[in-house]
Short mmCIF file of C-alpha atoms and ligand atoms in Angstrom, two decimals:
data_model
loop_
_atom_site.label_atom_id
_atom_site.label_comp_id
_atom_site.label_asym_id
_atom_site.label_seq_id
_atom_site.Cartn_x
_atom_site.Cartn_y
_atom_site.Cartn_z
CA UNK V 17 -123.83 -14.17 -79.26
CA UNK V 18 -125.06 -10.96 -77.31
CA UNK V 19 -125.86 -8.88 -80.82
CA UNK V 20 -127.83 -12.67 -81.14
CA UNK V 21 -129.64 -12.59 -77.77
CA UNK V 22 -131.03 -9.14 -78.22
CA UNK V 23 -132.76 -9.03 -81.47
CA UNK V 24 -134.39 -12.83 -81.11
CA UNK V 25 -138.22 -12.49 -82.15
CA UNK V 26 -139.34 -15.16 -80.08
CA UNK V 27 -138.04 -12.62 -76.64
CA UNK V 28 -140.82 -10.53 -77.50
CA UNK V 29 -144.45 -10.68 -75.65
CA UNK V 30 -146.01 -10.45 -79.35
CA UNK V 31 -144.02 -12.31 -81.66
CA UNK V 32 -143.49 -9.91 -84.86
CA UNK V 33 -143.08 -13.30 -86.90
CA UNK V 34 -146.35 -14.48 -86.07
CA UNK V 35 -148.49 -11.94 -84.18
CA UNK V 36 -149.71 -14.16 -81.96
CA UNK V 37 -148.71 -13.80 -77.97
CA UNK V 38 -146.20 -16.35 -76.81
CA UNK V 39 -147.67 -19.55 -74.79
CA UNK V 40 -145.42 -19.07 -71.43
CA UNK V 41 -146.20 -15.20 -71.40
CA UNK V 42 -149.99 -15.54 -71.36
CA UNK V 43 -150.32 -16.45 -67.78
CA UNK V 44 -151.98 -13.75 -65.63
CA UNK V 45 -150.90 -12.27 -61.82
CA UNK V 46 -153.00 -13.61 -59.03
CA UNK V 47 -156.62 -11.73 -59.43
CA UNK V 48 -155.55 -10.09 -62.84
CA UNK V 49 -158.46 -10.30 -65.40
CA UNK V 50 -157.53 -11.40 -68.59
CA UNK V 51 -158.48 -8.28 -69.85
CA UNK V 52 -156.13 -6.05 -67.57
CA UNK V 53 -153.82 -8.17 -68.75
CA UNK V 54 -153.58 -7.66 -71.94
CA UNK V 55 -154.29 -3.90 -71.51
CA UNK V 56 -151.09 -3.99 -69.59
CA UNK V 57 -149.41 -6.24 -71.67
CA UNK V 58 -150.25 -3.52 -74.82
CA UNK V 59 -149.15 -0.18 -72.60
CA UNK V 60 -145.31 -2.26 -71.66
CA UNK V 61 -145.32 -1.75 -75.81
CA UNK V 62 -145.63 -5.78 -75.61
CA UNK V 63 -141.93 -5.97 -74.08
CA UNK V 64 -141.19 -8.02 -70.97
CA UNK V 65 -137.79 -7.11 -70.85
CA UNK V 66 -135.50 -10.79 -70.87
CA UNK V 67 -133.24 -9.15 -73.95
CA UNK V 68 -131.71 -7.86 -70.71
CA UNK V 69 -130.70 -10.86 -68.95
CA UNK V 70 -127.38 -10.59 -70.67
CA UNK V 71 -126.47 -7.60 -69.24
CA UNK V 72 -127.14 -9.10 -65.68
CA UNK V 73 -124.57 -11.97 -66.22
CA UNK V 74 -122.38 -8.93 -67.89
CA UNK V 75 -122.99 -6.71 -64.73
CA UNK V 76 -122.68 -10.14 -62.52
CA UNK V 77 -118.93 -11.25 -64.52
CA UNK V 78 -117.47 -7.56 -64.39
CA UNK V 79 -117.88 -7.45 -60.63
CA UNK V 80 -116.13 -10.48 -59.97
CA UNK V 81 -113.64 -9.97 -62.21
CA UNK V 82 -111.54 -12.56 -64.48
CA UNK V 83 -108.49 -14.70 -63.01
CA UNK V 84 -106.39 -16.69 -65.77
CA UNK V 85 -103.26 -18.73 -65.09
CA UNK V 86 -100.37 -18.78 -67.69
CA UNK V 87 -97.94 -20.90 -67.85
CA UNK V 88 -94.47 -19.86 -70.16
CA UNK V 89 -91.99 -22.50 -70.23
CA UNK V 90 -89.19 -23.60 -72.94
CA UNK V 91 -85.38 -24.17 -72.97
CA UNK V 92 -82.85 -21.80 -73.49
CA UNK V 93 -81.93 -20.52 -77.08
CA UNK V 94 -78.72 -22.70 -77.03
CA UNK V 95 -77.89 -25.76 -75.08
CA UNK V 96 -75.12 -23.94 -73.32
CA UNK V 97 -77.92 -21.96 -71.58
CA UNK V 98 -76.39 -18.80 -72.43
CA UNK V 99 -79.43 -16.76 -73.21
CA UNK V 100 -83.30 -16.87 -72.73
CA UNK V 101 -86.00 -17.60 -75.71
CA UNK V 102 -87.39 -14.01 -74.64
CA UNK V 103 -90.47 -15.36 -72.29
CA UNK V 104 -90.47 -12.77 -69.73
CA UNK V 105 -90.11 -10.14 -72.65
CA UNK V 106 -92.67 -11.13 -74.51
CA UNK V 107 -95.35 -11.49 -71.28
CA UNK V 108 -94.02 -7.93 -70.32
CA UNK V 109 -95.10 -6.75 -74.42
CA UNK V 110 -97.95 -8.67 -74.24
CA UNK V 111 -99.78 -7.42 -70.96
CA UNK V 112 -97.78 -4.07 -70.73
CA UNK V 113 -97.29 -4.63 -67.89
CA UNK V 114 -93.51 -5.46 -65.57
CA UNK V 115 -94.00 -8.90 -64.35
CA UNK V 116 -90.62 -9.80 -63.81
CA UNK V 117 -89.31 -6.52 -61.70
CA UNK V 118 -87.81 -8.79 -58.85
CA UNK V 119 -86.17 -11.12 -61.14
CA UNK V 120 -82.45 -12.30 -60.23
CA UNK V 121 -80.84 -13.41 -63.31
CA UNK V 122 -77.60 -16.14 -62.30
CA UNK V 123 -74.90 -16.51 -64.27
CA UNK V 124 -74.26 -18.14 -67.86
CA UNK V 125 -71.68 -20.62 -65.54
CA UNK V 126 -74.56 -21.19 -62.73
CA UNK V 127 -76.86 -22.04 -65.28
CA UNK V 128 -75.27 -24.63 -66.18
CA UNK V 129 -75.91 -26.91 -62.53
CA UNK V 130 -79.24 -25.07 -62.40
CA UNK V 131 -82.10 -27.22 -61.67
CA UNK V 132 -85.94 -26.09 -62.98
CA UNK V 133 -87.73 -24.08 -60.25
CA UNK V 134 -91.50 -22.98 -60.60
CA UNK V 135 -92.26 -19.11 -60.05
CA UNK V 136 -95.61 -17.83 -59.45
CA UNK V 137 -96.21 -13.84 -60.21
CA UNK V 138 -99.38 -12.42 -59.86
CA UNK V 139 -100.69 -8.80 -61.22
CA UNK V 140 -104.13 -7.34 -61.36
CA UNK V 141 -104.76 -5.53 -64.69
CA UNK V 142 -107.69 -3.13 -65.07
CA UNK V 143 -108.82 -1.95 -68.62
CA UNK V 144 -112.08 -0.18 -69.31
CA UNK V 145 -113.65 -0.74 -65.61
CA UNK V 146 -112.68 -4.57 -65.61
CA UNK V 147 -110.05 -6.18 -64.29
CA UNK V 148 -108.45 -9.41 -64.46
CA UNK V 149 -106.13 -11.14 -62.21
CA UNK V 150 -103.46 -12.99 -64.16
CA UNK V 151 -101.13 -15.47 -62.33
CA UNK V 152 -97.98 -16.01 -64.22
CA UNK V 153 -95.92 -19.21 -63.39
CA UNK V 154 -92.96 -19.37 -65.23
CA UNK V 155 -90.36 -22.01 -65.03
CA UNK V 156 -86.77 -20.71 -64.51
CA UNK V 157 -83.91 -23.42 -65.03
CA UNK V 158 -85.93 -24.98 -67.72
CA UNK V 159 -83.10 -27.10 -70.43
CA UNK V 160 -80.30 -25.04 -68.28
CA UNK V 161 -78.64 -27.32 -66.98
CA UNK V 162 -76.26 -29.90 -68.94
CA UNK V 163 -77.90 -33.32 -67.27
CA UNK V 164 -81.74 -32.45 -68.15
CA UNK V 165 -83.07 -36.02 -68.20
CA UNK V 166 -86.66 -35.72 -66.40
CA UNK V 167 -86.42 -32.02 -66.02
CA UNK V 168 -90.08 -31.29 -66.30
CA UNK V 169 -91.18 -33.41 -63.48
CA UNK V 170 -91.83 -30.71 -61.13
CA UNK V 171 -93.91 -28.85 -63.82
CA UNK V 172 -96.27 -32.02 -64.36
CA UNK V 173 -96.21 -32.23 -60.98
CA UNK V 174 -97.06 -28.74 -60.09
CA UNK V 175 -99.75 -28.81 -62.75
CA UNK V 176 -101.48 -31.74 -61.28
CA UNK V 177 -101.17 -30.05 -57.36
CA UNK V 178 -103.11 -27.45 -58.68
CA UNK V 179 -105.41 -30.30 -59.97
CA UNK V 180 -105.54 -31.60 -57.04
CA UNK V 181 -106.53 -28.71 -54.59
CA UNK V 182 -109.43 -28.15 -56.68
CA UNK V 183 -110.61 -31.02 -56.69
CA UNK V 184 -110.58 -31.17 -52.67
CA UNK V 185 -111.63 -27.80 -52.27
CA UNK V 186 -114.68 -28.94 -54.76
CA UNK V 187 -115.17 -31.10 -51.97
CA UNK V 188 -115.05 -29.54 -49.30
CA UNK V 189 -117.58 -27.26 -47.25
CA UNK V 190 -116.87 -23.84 -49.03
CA UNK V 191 -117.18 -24.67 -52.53
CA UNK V 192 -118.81 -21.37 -53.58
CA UNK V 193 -115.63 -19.90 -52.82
CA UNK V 194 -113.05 -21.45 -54.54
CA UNK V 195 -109.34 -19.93 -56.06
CA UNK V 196 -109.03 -21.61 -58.94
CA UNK V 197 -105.15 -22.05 -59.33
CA UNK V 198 -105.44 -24.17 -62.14
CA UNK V 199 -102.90 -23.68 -64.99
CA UNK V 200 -104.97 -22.18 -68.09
CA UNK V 201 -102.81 -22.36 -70.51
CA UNK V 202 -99.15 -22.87 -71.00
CA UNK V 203 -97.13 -21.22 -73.73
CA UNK V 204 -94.42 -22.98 -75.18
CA UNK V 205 -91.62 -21.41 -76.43
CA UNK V 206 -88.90 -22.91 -79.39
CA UNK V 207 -85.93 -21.83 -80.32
CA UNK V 208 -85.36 -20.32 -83.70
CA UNK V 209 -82.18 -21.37 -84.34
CA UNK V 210 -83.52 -25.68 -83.79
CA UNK V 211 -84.73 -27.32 -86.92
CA UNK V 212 -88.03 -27.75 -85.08
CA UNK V 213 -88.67 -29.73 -81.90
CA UNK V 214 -85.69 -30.90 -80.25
CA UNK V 215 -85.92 -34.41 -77.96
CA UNK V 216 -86.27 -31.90 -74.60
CA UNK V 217 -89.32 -30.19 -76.30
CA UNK V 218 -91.05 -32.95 -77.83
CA UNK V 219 -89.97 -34.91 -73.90
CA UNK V 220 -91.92 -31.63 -72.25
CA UNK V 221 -94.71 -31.43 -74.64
CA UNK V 222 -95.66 -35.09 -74.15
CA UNK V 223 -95.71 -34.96 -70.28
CA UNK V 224 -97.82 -32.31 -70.00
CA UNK V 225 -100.54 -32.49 -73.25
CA UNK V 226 -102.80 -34.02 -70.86
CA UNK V 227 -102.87 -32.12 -68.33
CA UNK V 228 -102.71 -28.34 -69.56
CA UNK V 229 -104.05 -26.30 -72.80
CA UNK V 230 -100.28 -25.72 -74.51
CA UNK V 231 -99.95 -23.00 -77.35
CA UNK V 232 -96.49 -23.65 -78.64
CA UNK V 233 -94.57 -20.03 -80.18
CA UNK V 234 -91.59 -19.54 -82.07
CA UNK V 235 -89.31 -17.24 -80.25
CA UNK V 236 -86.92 -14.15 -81.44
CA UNK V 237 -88.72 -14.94 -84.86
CA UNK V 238 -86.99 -11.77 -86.00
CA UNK V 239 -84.03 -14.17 -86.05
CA UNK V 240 -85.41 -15.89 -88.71
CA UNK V 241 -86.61 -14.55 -92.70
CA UNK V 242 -90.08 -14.93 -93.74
CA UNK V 243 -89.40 -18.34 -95.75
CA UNK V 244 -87.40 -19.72 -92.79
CA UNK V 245 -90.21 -19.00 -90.69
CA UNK V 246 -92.53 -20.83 -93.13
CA UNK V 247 -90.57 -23.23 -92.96
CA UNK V 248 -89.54 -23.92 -89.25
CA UNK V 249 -93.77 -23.50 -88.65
CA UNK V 250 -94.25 -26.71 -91.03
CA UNK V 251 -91.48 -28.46 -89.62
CA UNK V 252 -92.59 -28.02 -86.21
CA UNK V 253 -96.77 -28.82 -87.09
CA UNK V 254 -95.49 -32.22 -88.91
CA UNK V 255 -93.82 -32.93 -85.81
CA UNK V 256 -96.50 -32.29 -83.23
CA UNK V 257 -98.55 -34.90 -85.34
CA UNK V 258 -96.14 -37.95 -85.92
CA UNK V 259 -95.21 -37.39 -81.95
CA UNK V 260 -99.13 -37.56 -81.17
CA UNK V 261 -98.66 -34.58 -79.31
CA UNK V 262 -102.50 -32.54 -78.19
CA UNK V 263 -102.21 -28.67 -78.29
CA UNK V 264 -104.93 -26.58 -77.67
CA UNK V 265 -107.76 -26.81 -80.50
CA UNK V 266 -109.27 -23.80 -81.70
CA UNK V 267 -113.09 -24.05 -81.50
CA UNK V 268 -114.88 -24.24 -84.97
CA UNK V 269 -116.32 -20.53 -85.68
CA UNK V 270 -119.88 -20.50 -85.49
CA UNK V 271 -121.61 -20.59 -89.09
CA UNK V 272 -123.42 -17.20 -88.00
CA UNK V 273 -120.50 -15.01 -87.25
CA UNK V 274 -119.46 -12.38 -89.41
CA UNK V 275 -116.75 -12.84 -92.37
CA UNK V 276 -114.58 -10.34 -90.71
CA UNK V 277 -114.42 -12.56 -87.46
CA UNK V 278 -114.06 -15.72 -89.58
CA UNK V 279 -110.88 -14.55 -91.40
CA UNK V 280 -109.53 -13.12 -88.26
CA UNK V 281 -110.12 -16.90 -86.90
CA UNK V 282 -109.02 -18.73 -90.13
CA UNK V 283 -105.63 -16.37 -89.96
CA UNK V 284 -105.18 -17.50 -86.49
CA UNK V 285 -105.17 -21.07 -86.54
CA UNK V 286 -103.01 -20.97 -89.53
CA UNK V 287 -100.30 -19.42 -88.07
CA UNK V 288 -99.73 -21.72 -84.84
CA UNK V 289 -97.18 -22.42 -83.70
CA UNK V 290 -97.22 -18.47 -83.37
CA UNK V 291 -93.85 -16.45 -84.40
CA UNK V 292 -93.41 -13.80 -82.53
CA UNK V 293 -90.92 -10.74 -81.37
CA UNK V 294 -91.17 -9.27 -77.62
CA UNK V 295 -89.81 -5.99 -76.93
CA UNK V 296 -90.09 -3.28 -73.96
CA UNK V 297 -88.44 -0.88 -75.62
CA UNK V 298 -90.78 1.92 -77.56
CA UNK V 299 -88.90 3.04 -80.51
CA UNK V 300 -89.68 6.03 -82.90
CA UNK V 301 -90.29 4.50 -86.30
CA UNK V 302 -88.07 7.57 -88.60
CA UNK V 303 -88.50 9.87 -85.84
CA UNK V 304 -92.54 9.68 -85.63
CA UNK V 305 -94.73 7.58 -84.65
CA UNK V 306 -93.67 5.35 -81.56
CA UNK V 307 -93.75 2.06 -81.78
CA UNK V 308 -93.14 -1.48 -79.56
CA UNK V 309 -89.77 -2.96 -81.70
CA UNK V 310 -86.44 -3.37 -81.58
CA UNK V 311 -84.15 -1.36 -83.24
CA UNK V 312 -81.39 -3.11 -85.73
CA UNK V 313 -78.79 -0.94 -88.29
CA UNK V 314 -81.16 -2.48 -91.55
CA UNK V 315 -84.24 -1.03 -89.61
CA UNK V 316 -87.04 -1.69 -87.33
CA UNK V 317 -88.79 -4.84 -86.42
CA UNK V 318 -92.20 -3.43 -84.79
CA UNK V 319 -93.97 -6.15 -82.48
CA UNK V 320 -97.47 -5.10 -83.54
CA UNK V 321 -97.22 -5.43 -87.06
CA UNK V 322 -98.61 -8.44 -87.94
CA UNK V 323 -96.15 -8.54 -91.40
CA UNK V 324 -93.66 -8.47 -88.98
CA UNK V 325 -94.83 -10.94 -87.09
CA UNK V 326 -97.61 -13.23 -85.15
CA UNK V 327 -97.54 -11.34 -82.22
CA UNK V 328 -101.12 -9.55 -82.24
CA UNK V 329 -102.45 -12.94 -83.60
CA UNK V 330 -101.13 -14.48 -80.18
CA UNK V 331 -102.04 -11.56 -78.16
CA UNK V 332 -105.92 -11.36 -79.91
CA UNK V 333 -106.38 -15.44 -79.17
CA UNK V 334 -104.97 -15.23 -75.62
CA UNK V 335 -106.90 -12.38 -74.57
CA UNK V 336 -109.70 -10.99 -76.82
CA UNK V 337 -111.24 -14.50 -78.04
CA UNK V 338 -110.09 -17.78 -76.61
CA UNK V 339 -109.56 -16.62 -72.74
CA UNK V 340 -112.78 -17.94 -71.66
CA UNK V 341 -112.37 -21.09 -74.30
CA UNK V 342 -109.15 -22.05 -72.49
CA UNK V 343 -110.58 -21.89 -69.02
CA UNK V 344 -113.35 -23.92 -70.20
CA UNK V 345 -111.37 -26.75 -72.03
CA UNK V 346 -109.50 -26.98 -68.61
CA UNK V 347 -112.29 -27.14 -66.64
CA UNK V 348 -114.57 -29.34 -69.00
CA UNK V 349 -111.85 -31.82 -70.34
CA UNK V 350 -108.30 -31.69 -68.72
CA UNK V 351 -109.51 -31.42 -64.92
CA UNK V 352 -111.89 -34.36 -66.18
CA UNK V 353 -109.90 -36.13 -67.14
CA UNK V 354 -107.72 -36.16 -63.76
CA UNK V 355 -110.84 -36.08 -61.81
CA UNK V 356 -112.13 -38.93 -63.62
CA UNK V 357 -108.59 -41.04 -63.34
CA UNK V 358 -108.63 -39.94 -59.38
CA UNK V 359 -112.37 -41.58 -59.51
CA UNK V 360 -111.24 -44.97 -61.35
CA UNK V 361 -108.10 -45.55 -58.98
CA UNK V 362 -110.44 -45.18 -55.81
CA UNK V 363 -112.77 -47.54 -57.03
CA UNK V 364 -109.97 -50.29 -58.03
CA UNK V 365 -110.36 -53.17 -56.10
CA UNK V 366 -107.83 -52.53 -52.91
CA UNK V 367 -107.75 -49.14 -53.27
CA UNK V 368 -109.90 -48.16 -50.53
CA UNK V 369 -108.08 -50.06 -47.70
CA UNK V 370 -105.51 -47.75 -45.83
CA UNK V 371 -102.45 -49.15 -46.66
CA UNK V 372 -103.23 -49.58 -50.56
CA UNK V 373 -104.23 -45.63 -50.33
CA UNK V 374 -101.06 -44.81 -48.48
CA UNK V 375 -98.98 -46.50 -50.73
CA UNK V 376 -100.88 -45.07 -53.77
CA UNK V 377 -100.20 -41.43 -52.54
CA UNK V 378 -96.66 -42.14 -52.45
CA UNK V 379 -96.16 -42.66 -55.54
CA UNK V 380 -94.27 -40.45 -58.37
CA UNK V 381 -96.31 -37.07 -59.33
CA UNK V 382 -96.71 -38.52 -62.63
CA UNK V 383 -99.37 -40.93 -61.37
CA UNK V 384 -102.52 -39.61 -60.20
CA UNK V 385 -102.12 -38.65 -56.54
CA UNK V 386 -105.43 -39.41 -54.47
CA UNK V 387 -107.90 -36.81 -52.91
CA UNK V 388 -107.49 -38.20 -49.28
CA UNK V 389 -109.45 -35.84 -47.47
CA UNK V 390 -113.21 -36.43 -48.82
CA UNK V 391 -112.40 -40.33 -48.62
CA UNK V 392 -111.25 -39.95 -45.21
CA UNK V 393 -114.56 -37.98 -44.35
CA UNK V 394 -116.68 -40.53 -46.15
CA UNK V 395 -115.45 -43.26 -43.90
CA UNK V 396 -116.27 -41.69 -40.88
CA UNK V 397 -119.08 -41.47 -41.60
CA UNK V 398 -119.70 -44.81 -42.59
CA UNK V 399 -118.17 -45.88 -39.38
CA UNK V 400 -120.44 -43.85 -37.34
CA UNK V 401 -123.40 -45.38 -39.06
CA UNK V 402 -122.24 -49.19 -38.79
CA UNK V 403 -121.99 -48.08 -34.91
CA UNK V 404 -125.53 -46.61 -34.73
CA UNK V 405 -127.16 -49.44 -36.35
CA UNK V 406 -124.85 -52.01 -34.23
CA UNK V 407 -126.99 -50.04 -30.80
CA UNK V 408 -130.16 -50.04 -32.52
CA UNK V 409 -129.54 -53.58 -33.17
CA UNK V 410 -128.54 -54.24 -29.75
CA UNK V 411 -131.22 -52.45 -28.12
CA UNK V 412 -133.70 -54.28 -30.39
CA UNK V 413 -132.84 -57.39 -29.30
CA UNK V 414 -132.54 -56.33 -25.88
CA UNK V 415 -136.37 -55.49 -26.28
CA UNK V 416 -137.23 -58.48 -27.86
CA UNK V 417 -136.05 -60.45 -24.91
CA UNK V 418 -137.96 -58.17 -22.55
CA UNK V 419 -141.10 -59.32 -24.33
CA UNK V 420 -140.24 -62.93 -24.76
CA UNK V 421 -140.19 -62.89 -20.76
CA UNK V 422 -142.97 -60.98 -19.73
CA UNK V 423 -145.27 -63.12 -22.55
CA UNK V 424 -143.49 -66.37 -20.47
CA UNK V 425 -144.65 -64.90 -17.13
CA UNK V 426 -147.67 -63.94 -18.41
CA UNK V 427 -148.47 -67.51 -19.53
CA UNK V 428 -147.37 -68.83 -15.78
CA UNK V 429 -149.30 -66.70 -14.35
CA UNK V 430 -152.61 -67.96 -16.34
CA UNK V 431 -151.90 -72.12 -15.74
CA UNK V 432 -151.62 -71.53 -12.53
P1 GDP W 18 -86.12 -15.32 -70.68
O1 GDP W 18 -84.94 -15.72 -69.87
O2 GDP W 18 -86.64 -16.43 -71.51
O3 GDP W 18 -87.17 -14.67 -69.87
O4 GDP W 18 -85.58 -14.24 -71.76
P2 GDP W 18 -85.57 -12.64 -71.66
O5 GDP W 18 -86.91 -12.09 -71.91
O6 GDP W 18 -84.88 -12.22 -70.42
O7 GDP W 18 -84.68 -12.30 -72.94
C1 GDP W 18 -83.33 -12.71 -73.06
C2 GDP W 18 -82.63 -11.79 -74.07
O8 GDP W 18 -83.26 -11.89 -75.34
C3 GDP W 18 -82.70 -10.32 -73.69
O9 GDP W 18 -81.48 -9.73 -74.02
C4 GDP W 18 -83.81 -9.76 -74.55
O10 GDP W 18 -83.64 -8.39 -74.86
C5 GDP W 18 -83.68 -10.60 -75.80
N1 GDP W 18 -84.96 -10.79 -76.47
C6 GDP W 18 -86.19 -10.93 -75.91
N2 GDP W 18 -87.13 -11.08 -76.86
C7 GDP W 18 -86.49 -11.03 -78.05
C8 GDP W 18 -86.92 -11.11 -79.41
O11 GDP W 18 -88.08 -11.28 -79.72
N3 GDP W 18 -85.94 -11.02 -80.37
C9 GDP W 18 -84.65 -10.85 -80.08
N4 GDP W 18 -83.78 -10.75 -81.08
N5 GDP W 18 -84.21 -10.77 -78.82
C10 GDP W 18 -85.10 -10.85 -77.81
#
């Protein structure tokens, strides 16, 4: 796209293609001969200098810096809740960074009564002279405990408050200034040990495919032999389809990129739902060269080695290529989509009266709570208006009367 931008013939003041100066270029300052002009034109080495707008919206981006929200959720590795699929692992391996420092971890037993909880983490991470403020929420309790019917309410409901903000603050006065706490992308995370979805993922899945961008990953795939992983990937694609369940499309590659990129791309969407290993340990790989893995007596599973396993596929899409592609999809078509549903339920007949909206905005989180506050405004100020025009009105008629009279004494006056 930018390699694109700066080498398009038609940017220059002379075309090279057809050596004829470009229509919108010819016009001429105020007072400028058309002969100083093109004398100038010929000294700038015919080159106004737009190949460079890129590097304003480049300069423009990099100064306000990136924010993406990530979402990991996904039962435990057994139904007993005794141990977790590895989430806060792998988002320490992927961002190298310690999100979870703080984290209190309650035991195997208290897991059990646990309800879900949502946790929100934020880190600023600066590489190269940019940073980018990632906002982790992760869902502790998730599948823990042994009664897990409706579990993922509060997520779908958490996703939709974030929804929901935006769309008031979009309203609101101070809309160039806007934290955007909308959930980007959610990565879901399946057990190895499952023969694909089980009725709690496919329960999760289809309450929140709607409303977030979900990238589903096979956890501890070390667990699990190349075949078997093969295998479980199928299983768990052939499900996703006969359960109608919407995870986040890759974008077709553009026809013009190069055939490195489109491999890289074609290799990626193949191997969703993504298998990977997380690890914070560094171990030396026969004493040499370091390396992200864990350690086991039969050797070394290393987390970058894509033989291994999926995890610099995952870790490529998330943050090299499809960051931007994620924020737009939730911006473009998920918040949309709410926004749009938030739209139709105002305009339904009876919605607008108080006690319809009231009773509306009661309702469970999984319907489509109502942006009060802008509606609220709006009838003010219709109020105010029906009041204005009621004086006018008034005061018209006051006038009119005024006239009637003095025309009737004026009409006395000449009889007599
Ligand atoms: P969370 O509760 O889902 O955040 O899980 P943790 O990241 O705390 O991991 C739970 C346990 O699984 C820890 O003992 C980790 O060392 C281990 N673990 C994490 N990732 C992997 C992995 O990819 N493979 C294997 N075999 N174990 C892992």
């Amino acid at each position: 796209m930018w390699k694109a931008l700066t080498t398009r013939p038609e940017l220059r003041l002379n075309s090279e293609a057809t050596g004829k100066p470009l229509k919108g270029l010819e016009q001429r300052k105020w007072g400028e001969t058309a002969g100083a002009a093109t004398a100038s034109r010929t000294m700038d080495k015919e080159y106004v200098g737009f190949a460079a707008l890129p590097n304003q919206l480049h300069r423009k981006s990099v100064k306000k810096g990136f924010d993406f929200t990530l979402m990991v959720a996904g039962g435990p590795v057994l139904s007993t809740g005794e141990s977790g699929l590895g989430k806060s692992t792998l988002i320490n391996s992927l961002f190298l960074t310690n999100l979870y420092e703080d984290r209190h971890l309650p035991e195997a037993s208290a897991r059990l009564t646990q309800t879900l909880t949502i946790e929100r983490r934020g880190v600023e991470i600066e590489e190269g002279g940019i940073k980018v403020k990632l906002t982790l929420v992760d869902t502790p309790g998730f599948g823990d405990s042994v009664d897990c019917s409706d579990c993922w309410l509060p997520v779908v409901r958490f996703i939709e408050e974030q929804f929901e903000q935006y769309l008031r603050d979009e309203s609101g006065l101070n809309r160039k200034n806007i934290q955007d706490s909308r959930v980007h992308c959610c990565l879901y995370f399946i057990s190895p040990f499952g023969r694909g979805l089980r009725p709690l993922d496919v329960a999760f899945l289809r309450a929140v495919h709607e409303k977030v961008n979900i990238i589903p990953v096979i956890a501890k795939a070390d667990a699990l032999m190349p075949k078997e992983t093969q295998a479980l990937k199928q299983r768990i694609r052939d499900q996703l389809k006969e359960e109608e369940i919407n995870i986040y499309q890759f974008p077709d590659c553009d026809s013009d990129e190069d055939e490195d990129f489109k491999r890289q791309d074609a290799e990626m969407k193949e191997s969703i739902p993504f298998a990977v290993v997380g690890s914070c340990e560094v171990v030396r790989d026969g004493g040499t060269r370091p390396v992200r893995g864990r350690r086991y007596s039969w050797g070394t599973v290393e987390v970058e080695n894509p033989h291994h396993c999926d995890f610099l596929n995952l870790r490529r899409m998330l943050v090299q290529t499809h960051l931007q592609d994620l924020k737009e999809v939730t911006h473009d078509i998920l918040y949309e989509g709410y926004r749009a549903s938030c739209l139709q339920s105002l305009a339904r007949p009876g919605a607008r009266d108080r006690a319809s909206r009231s009773k509306l905005s009661r309702q469970s989180a999984t319907e489509i709570p109502l942006p009060m506050l802008p509606l609220a405004e709006t009838e003010k100020l219709i109020r105010e208006k029906d009041e204005e025009l009621r004086r006018m009105q008034e005061m018209l008629e006051k006038m009119q009367a005024q006239m009637q009279q003095s025309q009737t004494q004026g009409e006395q006056s000449d009889a007599l």
